[in-house]
């Protein structure tokens, strides 16, 4: 979202820091009283004792009283086995004066207790001491006074730790500590033009850490929505050589990683994932917080977004120009200026006088529209939403019970309280076609500024003593606010059209957001460091369950030079949800041609992305993966975060389904034929998958209307089979097969299938490309077949 000096109170602030984040605007650990205090607690100084007389051990849990020796407070400690090789550790006050907040939306359901004695929970391979928690914890209990919680976790033997998005930093977590780096801070904030290589808080918070060694991987999820700081101590930080020496010499590795979680309030509720491999911990985390449901096909294509398209003619001419210059585009985005005076769910009566006609124009050419809807509401009498919210008490309150007022794009604003179920009911209705007049079922939503951003608030957000439904202070729920907002939007879009998968892009996010939204990395800058950091940022989000992550192509702030822009488009994969730069047709012919080539390549790979997203929904495996995830025992890759596995598309051993016919939008590629690219490995074999459905509805789930094809190449034969017993009446067929690094002396190929019988196919070698092409198999993707090379 643009921060283009639109409001005077903010103007002064921006001028002083136009080229860099203003660090003084945001707190350091030293300036946060609870962080400073908790950081100083030393291991020997714990005030907690476990009352062993109270110990109760059942088949799946251990419970005991924990006594604070300083204040008169009793706590209940419990350790429970959860299905899927997970433990849950909880500490709560026995007789709290005030209850402590538990996040309401992060978990997809209440975790199922496992029967540990039946062997469901196995200790991680190799090393039974994979994690230890030290109760050098703080657990304040003064009524409405300090209520911080902290916990130290040690991972003996670990060489690296990953996780804790969102930070503009490298993927492997760095050692923080007194005198050195500030702890990783998780506190959703609107930080414009953030700096890279920083542990400062950004727009989203996912409190999960994975500790990794060549032998095992374990993880912890800190289930708390309050402001959180995490100190990491990787005792041999970055020293891969010493651990290699240990391995080679056979001596026991002395490495360990410590994570010290510190939250301002809330319960202590920790999930421990026992691995044993990266794939397992990520799946274990997904089993608790859920996966991203398969998005609509078009959402994976190219999005054009700019601040700001001014009127309907602007939108029409942008699309026309894309067509004239033969550049594909699927979605046009409208920032806040489409509204009537920054009132959401309305249209500017002059500039956007016929939104329905404009939208139907777009959809007639196979495109969709995304419009922005933020959670702040303009305080203007006569604005229906403001009047309704005031009359029904839908806004977040000050601590004295009056309605909270802050400053945002519309000027004086109040904020909907999405923790109140009545507000969610009301809000979801706003998206229906009779309420949000002028929209159609082809309009999707961009939820921005939902950290929430408050220009005149402390650290550009809401004061912590504001009150939410249920009496919770904003301090308790802060990191979950954006998630609560997007749950409302998601329900709204489902309510509007129950058989179309919603598409929502959010900036603020929390653990579990993946079940509702895609996210992007906010207001990045047009420079090489921001292009580079978008890789580790999205990889970290993907490990934290949020695979549908992108960065603005070309950066949001400043104008990229042409070279940077070209590279951005060329490296563009699914990380870029949208582009925020000048439309590509405005560049010189030379640049335009290169951008066109890059965009066409992206469109050619849409079937692959779509397949990966479906596989993500079925398994929890991230769509983009860092190298250590795939090669967990190869220490040389532990620090590589600028290569995403999916770029290694054509790694030997893979079969990639592509649609190579250039088109203006993904919606007109539906019946286009496939080209299969087969990259052979050293054993001259390869395999791959392809998923196809109606690309927009829930029929794939409700009536098994999809096909899932498995391709294998072995012994000079390509075999295609359907994996599941399902069907989808597609007309798509195989137009061509291209084998990279092919066997030599092939002169022909024979295809055999039920409907075609056995037919001979033409083949030819391309000496330059070192490939063999099999022409026109002409077989439907629905039908199992074999192609044998002779
Ligand atoms: C990290 O842990 C090591 C080993 O326990 C210790 O010597 C070192 O002081 C710690 N570093 C910080 C920054 O706390
Ligand atoms: C819709 O498309 C027609 C035909 O191209 C054009 O004349 C008209 O201005 C468009 N209307 C809007 C509101 O975009
Ligand atoms: C992008 C895409 O392929 N869109 C298609 C989705 O499916 C509907 C109905 O099958 C088609 O009409 C779209 O063209």
PDB file of C-alpha atoms in Angstrom, residues 65 100 117 139 243 405 444 468 470 472 528 581 645 654 663 733 771:
ATOM      1  CA  UNK A  65       1.714 -28.153  40.019  1.00  0.00           C
ATOM      2  CA  UNK A 100      -4.918 -15.341  29.978  1.00  0.00           C
ATOM      3  CA  UNK A 117       1.525 -45.803  25.259  1.00  0.00           C
ATOM      4  CA  UNK A 139       5.507 -15.956  34.345  1.00  0.00           C
ATOM      5  CA  UNK A 243      30.896 -29.329  12.454  1.00  0.00           C
ATOM      6  CA  UNK A 405     -10.075   6.788  17.081  1.00  0.00           C
ATOM      7  CA  UNK A 444     -11.413 -10.446  -5.317  1.00  0.00           C
ATOM      8  CA  UNK A 468     -11.606  -5.951  22.247  1.00  0.00           C
ATOM      9  CA  UNK A 470     -14.408 -10.431  25.538  1.00  0.00           C
ATOM     10  CA  UNK A 472      -9.150  -8.687  25.921  1.00  0.00           C
ATOM     11  CA  UNK A 528      18.998  -5.488  -5.538  1.00  0.00           C
ATOM     12  CA  UNK A 581       5.930  -0.931 -11.283  1.00  0.00           C
ATOM     13  CA  UNK A 645      14.060 -25.811  -5.197  1.00  0.00           C
ATOM     14  CA  UNK A 654      11.860 -34.501 -13.355  1.00  0.00           C
ATOM     15  CA  UNK A 663      -1.851 -16.421 -24.742  1.00  0.00           C
ATOM     16  CA  UNK A 733      -4.206 -33.438 -24.638  1.00  0.00           C
ATOM     17  CA  UNK A 771      16.980 -32.836 -26.900  1.00  0.00           C
TER      18      UNK A 771
END
